[in-house]
Coordinates of C-alpha atoms and ligand atoms in Angstrom, one line a residue:
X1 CA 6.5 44.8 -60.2
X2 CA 8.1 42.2 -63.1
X3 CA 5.3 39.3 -63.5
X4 CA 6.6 35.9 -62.7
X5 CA 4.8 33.5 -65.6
X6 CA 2.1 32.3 -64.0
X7 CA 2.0 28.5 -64.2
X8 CA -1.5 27.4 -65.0
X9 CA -3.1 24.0 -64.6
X10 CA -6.5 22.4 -63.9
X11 CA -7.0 21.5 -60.3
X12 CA -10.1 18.9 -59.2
X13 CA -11.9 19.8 -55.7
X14 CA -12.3 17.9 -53.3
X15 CA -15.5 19.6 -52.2
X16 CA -19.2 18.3 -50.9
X17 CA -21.9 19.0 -53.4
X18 CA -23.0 22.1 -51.4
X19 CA -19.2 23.7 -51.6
X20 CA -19.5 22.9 -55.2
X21 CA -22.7 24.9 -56.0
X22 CA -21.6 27.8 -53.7
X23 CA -18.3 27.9 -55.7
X24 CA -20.3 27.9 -59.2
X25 CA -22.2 30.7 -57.9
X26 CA -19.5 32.7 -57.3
X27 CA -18.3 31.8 -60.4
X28 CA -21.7 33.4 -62.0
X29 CA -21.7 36.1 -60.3
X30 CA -17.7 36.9 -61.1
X31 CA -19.1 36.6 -64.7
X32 CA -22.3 38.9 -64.3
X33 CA -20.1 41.5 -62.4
X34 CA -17.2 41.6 -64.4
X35 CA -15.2 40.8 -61.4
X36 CA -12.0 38.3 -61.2
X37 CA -12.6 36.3 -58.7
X38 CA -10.4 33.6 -56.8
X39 CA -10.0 30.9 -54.4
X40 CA -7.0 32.0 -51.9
X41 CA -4.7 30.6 -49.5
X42 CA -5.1 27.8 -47.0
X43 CA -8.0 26.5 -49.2
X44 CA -5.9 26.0 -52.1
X45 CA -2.8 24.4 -50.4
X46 CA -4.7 22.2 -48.2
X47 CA -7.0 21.0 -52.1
X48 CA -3.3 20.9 -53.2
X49 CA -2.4 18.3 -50.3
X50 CA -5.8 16.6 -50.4
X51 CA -6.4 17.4 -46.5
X52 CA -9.8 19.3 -47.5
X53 CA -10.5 22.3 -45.0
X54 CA -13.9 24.1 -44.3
X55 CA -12.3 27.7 -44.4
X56 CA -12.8 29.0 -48.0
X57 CA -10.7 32.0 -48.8
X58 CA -11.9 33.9 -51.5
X59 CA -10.0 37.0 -52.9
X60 CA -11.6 39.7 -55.6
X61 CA -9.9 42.0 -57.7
X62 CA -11.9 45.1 -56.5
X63 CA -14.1 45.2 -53.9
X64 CA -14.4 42.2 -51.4
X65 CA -17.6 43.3 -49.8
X66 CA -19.5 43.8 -52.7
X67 CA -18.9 41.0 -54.2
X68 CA -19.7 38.6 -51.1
X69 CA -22.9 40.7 -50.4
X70 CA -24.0 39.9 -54.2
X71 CA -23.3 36.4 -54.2
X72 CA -24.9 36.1 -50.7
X73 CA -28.1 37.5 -52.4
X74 CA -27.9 34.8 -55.2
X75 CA -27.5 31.5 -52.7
X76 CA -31.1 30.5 -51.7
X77 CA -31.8 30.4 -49.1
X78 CA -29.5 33.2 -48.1
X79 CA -27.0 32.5 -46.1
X80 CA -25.7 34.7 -43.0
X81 CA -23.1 37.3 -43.7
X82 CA -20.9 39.4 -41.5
X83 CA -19.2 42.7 -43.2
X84 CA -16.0 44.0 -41.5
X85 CA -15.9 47.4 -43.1
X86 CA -12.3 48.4 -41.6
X87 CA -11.0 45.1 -42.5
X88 CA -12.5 45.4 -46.3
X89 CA -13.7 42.0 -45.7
X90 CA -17.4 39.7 -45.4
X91 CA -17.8 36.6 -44.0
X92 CA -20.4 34.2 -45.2
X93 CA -21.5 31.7 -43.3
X94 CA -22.9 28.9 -44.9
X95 CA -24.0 24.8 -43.2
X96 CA -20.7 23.7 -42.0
X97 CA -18.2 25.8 -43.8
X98 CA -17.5 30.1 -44.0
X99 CA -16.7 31.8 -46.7
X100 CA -13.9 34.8 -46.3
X101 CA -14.1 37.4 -49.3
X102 CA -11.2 40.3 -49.3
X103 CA -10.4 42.8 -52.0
X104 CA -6.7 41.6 -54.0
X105 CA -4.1 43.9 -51.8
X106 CA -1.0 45.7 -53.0
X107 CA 0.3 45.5 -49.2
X108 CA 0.8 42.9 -47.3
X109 CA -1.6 40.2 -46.0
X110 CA -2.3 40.6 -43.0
X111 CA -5.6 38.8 -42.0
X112 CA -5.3 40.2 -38.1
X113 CA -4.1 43.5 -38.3
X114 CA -6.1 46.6 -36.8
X115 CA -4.4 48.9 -39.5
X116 CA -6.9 48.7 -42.6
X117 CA -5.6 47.9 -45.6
X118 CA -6.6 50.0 -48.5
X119 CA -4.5 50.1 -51.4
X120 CA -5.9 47.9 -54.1
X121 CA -4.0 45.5 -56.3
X122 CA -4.2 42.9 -58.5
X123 CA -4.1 39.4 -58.4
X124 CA -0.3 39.1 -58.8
X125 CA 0.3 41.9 -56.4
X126 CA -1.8 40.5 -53.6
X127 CA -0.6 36.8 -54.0
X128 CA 3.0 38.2 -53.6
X129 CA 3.1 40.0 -50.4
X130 CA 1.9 36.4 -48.6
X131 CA 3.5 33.9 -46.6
X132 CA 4.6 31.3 -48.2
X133 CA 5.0 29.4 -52.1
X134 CA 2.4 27.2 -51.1
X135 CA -0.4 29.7 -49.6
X136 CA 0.4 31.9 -53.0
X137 CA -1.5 29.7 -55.0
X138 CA -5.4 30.6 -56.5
X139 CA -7.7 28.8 -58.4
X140 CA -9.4 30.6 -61.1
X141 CA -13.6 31.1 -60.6
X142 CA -13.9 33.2 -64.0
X143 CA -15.1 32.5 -67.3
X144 CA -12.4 31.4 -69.5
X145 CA -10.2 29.5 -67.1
X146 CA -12.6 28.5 -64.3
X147 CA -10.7 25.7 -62.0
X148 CA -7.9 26.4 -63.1
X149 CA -4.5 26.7 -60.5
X150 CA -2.6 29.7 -60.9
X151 CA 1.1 29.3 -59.8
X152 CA 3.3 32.3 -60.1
X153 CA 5.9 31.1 -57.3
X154 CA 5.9 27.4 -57.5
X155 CA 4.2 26.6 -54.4
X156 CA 3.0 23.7 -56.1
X157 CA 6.3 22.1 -56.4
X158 CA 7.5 23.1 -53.7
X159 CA 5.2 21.2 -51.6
X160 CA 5.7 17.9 -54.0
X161 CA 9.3 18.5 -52.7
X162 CA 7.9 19.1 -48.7
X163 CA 9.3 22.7 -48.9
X164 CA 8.4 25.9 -47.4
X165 CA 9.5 28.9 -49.0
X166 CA 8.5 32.7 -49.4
X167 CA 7.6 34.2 -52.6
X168 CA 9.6 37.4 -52.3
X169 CA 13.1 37.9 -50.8
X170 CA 12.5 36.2 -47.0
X171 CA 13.7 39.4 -45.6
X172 CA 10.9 41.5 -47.2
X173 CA 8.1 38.5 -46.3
X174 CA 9.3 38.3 -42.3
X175 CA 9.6 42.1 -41.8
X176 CA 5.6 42.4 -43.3
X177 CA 4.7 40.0 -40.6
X178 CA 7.1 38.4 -38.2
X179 CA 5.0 36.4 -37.2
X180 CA 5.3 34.5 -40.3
X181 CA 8.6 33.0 -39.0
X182 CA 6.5 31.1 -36.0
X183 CA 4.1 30.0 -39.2
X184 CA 6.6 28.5 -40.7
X185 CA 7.4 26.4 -38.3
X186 CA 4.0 25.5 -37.5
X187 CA 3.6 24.3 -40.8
X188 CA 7.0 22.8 -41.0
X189 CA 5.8 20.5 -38.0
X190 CA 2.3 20.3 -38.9
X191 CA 3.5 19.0 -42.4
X192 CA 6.6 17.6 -41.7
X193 CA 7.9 19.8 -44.9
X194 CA 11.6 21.4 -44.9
X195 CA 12.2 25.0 -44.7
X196 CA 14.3 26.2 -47.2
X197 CA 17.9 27.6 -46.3
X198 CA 17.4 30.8 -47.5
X199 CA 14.1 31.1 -45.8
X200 CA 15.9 29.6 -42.6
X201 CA 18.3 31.7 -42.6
X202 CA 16.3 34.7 -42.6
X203 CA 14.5 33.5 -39.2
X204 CA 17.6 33.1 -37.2
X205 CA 18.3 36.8 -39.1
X206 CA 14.9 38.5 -38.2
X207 CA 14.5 36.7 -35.0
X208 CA 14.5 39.5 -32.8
X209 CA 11.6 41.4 -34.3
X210 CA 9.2 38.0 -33.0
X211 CA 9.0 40.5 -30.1
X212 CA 6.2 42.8 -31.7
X213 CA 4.2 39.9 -31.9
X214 CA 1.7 39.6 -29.1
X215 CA 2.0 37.0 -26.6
X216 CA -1.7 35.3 -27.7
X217 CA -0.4 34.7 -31.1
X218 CA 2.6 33.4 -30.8
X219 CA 0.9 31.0 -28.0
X220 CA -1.8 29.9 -31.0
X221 CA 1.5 29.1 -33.2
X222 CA 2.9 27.3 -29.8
X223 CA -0.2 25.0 -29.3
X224 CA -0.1 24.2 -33.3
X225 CA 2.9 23.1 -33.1
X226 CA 2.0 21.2 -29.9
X227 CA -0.9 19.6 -31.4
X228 CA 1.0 18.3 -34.5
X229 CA 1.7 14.7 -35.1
X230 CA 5.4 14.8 -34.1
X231 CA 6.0 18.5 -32.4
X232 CA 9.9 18.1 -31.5
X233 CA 10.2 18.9 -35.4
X234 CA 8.8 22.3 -34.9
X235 CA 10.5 22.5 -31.3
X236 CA 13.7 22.0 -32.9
X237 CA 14.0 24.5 -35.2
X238 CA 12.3 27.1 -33.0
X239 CA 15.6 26.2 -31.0
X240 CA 17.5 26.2 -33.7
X241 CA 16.2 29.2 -35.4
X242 CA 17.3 31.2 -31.7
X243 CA 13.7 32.1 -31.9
X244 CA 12.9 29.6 -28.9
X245 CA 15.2 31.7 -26.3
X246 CA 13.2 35.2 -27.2
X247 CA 9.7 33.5 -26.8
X248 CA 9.9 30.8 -24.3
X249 CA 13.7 31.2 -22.6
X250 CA 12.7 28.9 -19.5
X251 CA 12.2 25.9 -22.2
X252 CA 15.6 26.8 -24.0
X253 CA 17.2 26.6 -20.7
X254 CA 16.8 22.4 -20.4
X255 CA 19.3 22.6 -23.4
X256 CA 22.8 20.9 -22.8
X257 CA 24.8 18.8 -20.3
X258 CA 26.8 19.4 -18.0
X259 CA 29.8 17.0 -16.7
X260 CA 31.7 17.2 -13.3
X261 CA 33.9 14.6 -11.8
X262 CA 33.2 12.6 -14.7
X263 CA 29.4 12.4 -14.5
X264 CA 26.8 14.1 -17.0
X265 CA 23.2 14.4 -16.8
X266 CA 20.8 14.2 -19.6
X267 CA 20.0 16.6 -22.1
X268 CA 16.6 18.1 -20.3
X269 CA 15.5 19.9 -23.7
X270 CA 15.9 16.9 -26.0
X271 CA 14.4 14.4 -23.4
X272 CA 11.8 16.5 -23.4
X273 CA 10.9 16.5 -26.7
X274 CA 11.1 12.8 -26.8
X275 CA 8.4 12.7 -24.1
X276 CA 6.5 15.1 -26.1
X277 CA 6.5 13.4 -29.5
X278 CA 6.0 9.8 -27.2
X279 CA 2.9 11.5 -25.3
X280 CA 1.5 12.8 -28.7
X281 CA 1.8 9.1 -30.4
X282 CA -0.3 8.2 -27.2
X283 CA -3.1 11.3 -26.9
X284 CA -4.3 14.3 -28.5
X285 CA -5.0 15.9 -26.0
X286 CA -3.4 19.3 -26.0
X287 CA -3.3 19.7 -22.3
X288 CA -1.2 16.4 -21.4
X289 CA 0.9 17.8 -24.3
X290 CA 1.6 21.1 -22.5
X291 CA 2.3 18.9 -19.4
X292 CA 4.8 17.1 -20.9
X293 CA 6.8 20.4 -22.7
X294 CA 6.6 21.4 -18.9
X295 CA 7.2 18.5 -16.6
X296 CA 10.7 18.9 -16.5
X297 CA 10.4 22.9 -16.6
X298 CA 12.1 23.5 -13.1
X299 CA 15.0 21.0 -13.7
X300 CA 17.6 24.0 -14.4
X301 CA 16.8 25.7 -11.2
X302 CA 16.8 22.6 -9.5
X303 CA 20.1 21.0 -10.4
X304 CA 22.6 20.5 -8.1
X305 CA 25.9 18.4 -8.0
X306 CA 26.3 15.8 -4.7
X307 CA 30.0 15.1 -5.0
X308 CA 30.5 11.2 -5.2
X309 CA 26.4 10.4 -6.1
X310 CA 26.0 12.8 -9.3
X311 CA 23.4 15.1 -10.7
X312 CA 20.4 15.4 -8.3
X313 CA 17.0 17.6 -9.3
X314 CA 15.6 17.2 -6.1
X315 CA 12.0 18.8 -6.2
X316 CA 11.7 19.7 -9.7
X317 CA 8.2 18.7 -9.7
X318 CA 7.3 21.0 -6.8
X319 CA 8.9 24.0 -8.2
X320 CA 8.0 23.2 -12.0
X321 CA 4.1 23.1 -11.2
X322 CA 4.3 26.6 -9.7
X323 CA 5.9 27.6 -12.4
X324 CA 3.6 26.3 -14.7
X325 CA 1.3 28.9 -14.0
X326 CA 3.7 31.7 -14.7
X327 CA 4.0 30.2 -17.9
X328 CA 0.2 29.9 -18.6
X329 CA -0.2 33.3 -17.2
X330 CA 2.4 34.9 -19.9
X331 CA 1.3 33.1 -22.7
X332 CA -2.5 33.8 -22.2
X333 CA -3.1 30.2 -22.0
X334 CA -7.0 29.3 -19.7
X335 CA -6.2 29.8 -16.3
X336 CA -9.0 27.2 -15.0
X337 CA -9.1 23.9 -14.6
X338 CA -6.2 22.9 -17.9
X339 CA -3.6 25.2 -15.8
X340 CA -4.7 23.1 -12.6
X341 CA -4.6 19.6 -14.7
X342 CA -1.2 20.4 -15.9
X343 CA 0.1 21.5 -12.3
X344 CA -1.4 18.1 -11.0
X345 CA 0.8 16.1 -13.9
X346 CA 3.7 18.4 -13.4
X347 CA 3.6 17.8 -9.7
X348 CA 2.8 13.9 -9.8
X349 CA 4.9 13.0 -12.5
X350 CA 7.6 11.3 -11.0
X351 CA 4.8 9.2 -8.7
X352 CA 4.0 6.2 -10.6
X353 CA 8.0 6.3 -11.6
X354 CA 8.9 5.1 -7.5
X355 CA 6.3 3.3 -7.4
X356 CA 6.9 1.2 -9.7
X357 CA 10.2 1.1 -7.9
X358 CA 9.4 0.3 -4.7
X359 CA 7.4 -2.6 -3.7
X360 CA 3.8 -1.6 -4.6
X361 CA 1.6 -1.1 -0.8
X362 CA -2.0 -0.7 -1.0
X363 CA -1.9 2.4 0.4
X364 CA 0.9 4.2 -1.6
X365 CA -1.9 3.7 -4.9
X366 CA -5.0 4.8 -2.9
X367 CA -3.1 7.7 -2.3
X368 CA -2.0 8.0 -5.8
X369 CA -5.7 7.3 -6.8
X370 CA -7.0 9.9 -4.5
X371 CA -4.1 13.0 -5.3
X372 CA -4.8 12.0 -9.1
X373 CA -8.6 11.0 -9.5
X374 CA -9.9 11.2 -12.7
X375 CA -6.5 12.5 -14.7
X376 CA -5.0 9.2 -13.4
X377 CA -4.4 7.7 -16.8
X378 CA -3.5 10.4 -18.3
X379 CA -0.6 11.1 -15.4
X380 CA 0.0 7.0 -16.7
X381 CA 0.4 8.2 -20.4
X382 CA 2.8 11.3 -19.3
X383 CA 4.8 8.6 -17.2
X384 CA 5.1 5.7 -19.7
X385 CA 6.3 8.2 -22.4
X386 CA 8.8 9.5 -19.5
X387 CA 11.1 6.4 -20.4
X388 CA 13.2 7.5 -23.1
X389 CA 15.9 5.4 -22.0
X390 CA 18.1 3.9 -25.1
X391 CA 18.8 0.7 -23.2
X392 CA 15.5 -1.8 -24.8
X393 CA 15.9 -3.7 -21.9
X394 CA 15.5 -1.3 -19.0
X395 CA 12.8 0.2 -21.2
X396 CA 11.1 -3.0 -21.4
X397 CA 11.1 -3.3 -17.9
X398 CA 9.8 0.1 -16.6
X399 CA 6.6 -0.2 -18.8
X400 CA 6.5 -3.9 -17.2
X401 CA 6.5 -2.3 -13.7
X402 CA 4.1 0.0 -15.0
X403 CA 1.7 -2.6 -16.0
X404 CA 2.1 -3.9 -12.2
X405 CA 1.6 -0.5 -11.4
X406 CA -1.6 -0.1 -13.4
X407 CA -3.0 -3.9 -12.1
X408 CA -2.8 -2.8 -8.7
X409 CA -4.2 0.3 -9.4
X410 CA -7.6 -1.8 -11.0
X411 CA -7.2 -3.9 -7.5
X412 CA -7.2 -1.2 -5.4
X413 CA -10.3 1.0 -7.4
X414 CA -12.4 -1.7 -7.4
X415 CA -12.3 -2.3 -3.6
X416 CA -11.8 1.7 -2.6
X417 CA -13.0 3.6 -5.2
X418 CA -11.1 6.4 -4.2
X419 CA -11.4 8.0 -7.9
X420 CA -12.6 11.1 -6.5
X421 CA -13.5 10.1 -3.6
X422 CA -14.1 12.3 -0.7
X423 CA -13.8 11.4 3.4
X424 CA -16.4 10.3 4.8
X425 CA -16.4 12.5 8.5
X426 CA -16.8 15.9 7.0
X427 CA -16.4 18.9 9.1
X428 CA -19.9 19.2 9.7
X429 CA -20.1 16.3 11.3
X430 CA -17.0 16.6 13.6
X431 CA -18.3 20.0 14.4
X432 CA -22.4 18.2 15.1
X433 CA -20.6 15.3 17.2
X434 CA -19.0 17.6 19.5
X435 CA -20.9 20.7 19.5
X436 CA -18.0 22.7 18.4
X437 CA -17.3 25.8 16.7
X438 CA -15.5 25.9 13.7
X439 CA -11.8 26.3 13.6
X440 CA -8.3 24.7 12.9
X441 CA -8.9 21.4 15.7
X442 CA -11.6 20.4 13.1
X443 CA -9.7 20.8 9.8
X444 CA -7.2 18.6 12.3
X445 CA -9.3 15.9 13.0
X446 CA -10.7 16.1 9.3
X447 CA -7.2 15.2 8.2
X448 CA -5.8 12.7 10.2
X449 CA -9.6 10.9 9.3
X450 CA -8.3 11.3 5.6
X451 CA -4.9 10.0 6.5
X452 CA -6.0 7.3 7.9
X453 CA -8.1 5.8 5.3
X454 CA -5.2 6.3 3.2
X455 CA -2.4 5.0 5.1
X456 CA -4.7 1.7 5.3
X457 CA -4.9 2.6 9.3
X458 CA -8.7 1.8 9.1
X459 CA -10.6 1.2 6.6
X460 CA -12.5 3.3 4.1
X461 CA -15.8 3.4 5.5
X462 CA -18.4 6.0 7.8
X463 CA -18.1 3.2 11.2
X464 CA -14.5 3.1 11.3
X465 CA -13.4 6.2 10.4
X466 CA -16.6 7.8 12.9
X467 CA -14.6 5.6 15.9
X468 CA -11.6 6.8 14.8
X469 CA -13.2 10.7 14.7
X470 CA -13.8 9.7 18.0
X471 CA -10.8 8.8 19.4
X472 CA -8.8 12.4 18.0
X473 CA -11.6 14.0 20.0
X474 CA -11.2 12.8 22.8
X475 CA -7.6 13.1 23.2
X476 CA -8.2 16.8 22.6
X477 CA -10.6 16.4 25.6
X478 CA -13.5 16.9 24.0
X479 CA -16.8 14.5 24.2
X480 CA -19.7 13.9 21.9
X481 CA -22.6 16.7 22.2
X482 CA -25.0 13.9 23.9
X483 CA -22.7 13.3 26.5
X484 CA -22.0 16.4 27.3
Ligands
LIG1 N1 -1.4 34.8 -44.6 C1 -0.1 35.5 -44.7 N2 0.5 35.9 -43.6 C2 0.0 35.6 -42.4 C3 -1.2 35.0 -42.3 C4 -1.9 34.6 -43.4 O1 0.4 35.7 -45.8 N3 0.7 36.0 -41.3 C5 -2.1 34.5 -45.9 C6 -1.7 33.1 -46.4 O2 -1.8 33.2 -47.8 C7 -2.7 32.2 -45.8 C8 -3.9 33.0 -45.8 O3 -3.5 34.3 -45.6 O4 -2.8 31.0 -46.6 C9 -5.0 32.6 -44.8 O5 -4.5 32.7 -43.5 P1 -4.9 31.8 -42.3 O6 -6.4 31.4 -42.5 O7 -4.5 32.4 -41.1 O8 -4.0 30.5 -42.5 P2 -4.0 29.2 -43.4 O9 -2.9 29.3 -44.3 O10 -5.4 29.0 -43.9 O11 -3.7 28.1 -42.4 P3 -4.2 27.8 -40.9 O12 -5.7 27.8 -41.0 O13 -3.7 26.4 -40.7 O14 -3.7 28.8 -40.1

C-alpha cells in the first residue's frame, strides 16, 4: 500500500511513575531486541484527550508474545502474564493497570475475533486496517524517536476538530468489523465528537450487516452509550443512522405523532431521550438509565384514540415491565435483581406522577413506600426527570408537588417504616393460632392483614393487626387452637 507521511510530534504522558518505568523498559528492551515497538490505540487517544486510561496497548512489529514475555522477565519483581497463543497476543498484568502486547497485523483488527490472525505487517499496515483516525495513532518506544506521536491519518486533528473518521475508505473499515459502526457512536456520545459525513453515510449504507454482530456486543455498545454523559446524542444517530430499527425495533417504534380529530400525542422516542439525558444529569447508575430508555416501552402497543378525550396509553406500565424482560433476555443483559429493579420502575413510574395529583393520603405513600422500598428514590429520580414539559411553569409546579410528595413521604417513613417492611401476622402464625393446615384461606387472611395496615384500617403494629387476624378467622368459622 502507498504510505501516507506520517506526521510526527513529541507527545508528554500523562502516566504515574510506575507506568513510566514499565514504558522505559519496554523501550530497552525494543532496543536490546531490535524490535519496533509502539504504544497503540485507546491508550494513545485517550493521552491525546488527557482522560488517562489504565489499558495500555502495546503493538510490535514481529512477534507480540515474545516481546511481552522478555520485557516481563526484565520488570522486577515480575509481573503476571497471560499468553493467548491463538490470538498472538500476552497480557501483563501489572499494580493497577494491564498491559496488551500484539504482533503489527496486515488484516484487520479485530481484538475479539475467534479467527487467528496471522499475517504479519508493519506498523503502517496494522494502524490502517483500525477503527477510527483517532485510535490510528502510536507513540514511538524505540531509540531514535522514543515519545514521539506518529500520525499517518490525522487522528490528531481530527479530534481537535471533535471528529470521528476512518482511515481507509468507510466502506472497507465497516465491512472488516461492523461493529465498528455501533463504536462510532459510542464514541460519538461518549465524546460528544461529530461523525464525519462520509463516515455517516457509510453506516446508514452498511447498516444491515450490524446483524452478524452478536447480541452481547452490540448490548456492551448499548450500555456505553447509556452510561455517557448525555446518551440521546448516541440515541439519535443510532436512529438516524436506521441502525436503531435492526438492533432495538421496539425503541424505534416510540418515534412520531400521530394526529386525529385534531389531537396529537407526544413524540414517545424523543420524550424519551429527554428523560434519559435528564435521569443521567441526576445518576449514574446504569440501571435507572435502562429504566428510563424503557419506561415508556409499551406506549405503541398501548395507544388508543377515545374520540372527544384524545390519546389514552392506558396500562403502559403494566405491559412495558413485562416487556422489559424480553428485552433483557435478548440483549443478554443480568437477569437478577437489575431486570427486577427496572420492572419495578417500569411498572411504578407513573405512581408518584397521580400522586402528586391527587390529594396526598397517608395510605396512598405507605403503599408507595412498601411496593417501592429501597429503590424509592430512585423511582423519584426516574419521575422528576419524567417532566419534560416545555411550559416552565407547569414544570415548576410538578417538581413542587413532588417535593410535597417527597415531605410526606419523610412523614410517613419515620412513623411506619414501611421501607421494606414486612407484615407483621405471617403465615405461620395464622396457621399456629388456628391449628390449620396450610392452604389458600391463609395466604387470604395474610393479605387482607397486609391491606389493612396499608389502607390505614389499623394500625401498623403485632396487637392490632393479631385482632384483626382474628376477626377474618372467625368469619371463616374458625377459632383459635386453645379454644378449640
Ligand atoms: N479496534 C478496532 N476495531 C474494533 C475494536 C478495536 O480497530 N472493532 C482497535 C482500535 O485501534 C482501538 C484498539 O483496537 O483503539 C483497542 O480496542 P478497545 O480496547 O476495544 O477499544 P478502545 O479504543 O481502547 O476504547 P474502549 O476501551 O473505550 O472500548
Amino acid at each position: 500500500m502507498k504510505s501516507p507521511t506520517i506526521k510526527k510530534q513529541f507527545l508528554p504522558l500523562t502516566i504515574s511513575p510506575e507506568e513510566e518505568r514499565i514504558i522505559s523498559v519496554m523501550g530497552n528492551c525494543a532496543k536490546e531486541l531490535k524490535v519496533e515497538a509502539y504504544l497503540v490505540g485507546g491508550y494513545v487517544r485517550d493521552q491525546v484527550l488527557k482522560r488517562p486510561s489504565k489499558d495500555i496497548d502495546v503493538t510490535v512489529v514481529g512477534s507480540g508474545i515474545g516481546f511481552a514475555e522478555y520485557v516481563a522477565n526484565k520488570v522486577i519483581p515480575h509481573p503476571s502474564l497471560a499468553v493467548y497463543k491463538n490470538f498472538g497476543t500476552a497480557l501483563l498484568k501489572h499494580e493497577d493497570f494491564e498491559v496488551e502486547f500484539v504482533g503489527a497485523r496486515k488484516e484487520s483488527y479485530r481484538s475479539y475475533s475467534r479467527k487467528p490472525l496471522v499475517e504479519d505487517g508493519t506498523l503502517q499496515e496494522d494502524l490502517s486496517r483500525r477503527d477510527f483516525t483517532m485510535n490510528a495513532m502510536a507513540v514511538s518506544l524505540n531509540e531514535g524517536d522514543y515519545g514521539m506521536l506518529l500520525d499517518a491519518f490525522g487522528g490528531l486533528n481530527d479530534i481537535s476538530q471533535r471528529t470521528i473518521r476512518t482511515p481507509l475508505d468507510p466502506d472497507i473499515t465497516f465491512s472488516d468489523d461492523p461493529l465498528r459502526m455501533m463504536r462510532a457512536i459510542r464514541f460519538a456520545s461518549q465524546l460528544n465528537f461529530r461523525i464525519e459525513a462520509n463516515t455517516f453515510a457509510a453506516i446508514s449504507k452498511n447498516k444491515e450487516r450490524i446483524s452478524i454482530i452478536s447480541q452481547e456486543r452490540i448490548a456492551d455498545e448499548l450500555n456505553k452509550i447509556i452510561a455517557s454523559k448525555k446518551p440521546s446524542i448516541g440515541f439519535d444517530l443510532l436512529f438516524k443512522s436506521g441502525l436503531l430499527k435492526i438492533i432495538f425495533p421496539e425503541f424505534e417504534k416510540l418515534y412520531g405523532v400521530q394526529h386525529l380529530e385534531g389531537k396529537g400525542h407526544k413524540d414517545n422516542f424523543y420524550h424519551t431521550l429527554q428523560v434519559l439525558d435528564n435521569v443521567a444529569d441526576r445518576s449514574d447508575d446504569l440501571w435507572l438509565r435502562w429504566a428510563a430508555v424503557l419506561h415508556d416501552i409499551a406506549k405503541p402497543d398501548t395507544k388508543r384514540f377515545e374520540k372527544g378525550h384524545g390519546w389514552t396509553f392506558h396500562g403502559h406500565e403494566v405491559v412495558g415491565a413485562r416487556k422489559v424482560a424480553t428485552i433483557f433476555r435478548k440483549f443478554h443483559l443480568p437477569l437478577n435483581e437489575k431486570l427486577q429493579f427496572v420492572q419495578k420502575m417500569v411498572l411504578l413510574h407513573l405512581r408518584p406522577i397521580s400522586l402528586s395529583k391527587e390529594q396526598v393520603t397517608d395510605s396512598a405513600i405507605r403503599r408507595l413506600l412498601f411496593e417501592a422500598g429501597d429503590a424509592i428514590d430512585s423511582l423519584m429520580i426516574l419521575c422528576e426527570s419524567d417532566i419534560t414539559s416545555k411550559n416552565e411553569t407547569k414544570v415548576r409546579r410538578y417538581l413542587q408537588n413532588f417535593q410535597l410528595v417527597r415531605e410526606k413521604m419523610l412523614e410517613v417513613e419515620a412513623k411506619d417504616q414501611m421501607r421494606n417492611w414486612q407484615p407483621p401476622i405471617t403465615g405461620e402464625v395464622i396457621m399456629k393460632t388456628f391449628n390449620q393446615p396450610p392452604g389458600r384461606s391463609i395466604g387470604t387472611i395474610k393479605d387482607a392483614v397486609r391491606e389493612a395496615i396499608l389502607d390505614g384500617v389499623i394500625a401498623n403494629n403485632y396487637e392490632e393487626a393479631f385482632k384483626f387476624m382474628l376477626e377474618r378467622g372467625a368469619a371463616l368459622g374458625w377459632k383459635p387452637a386453645t379454644e378449640n
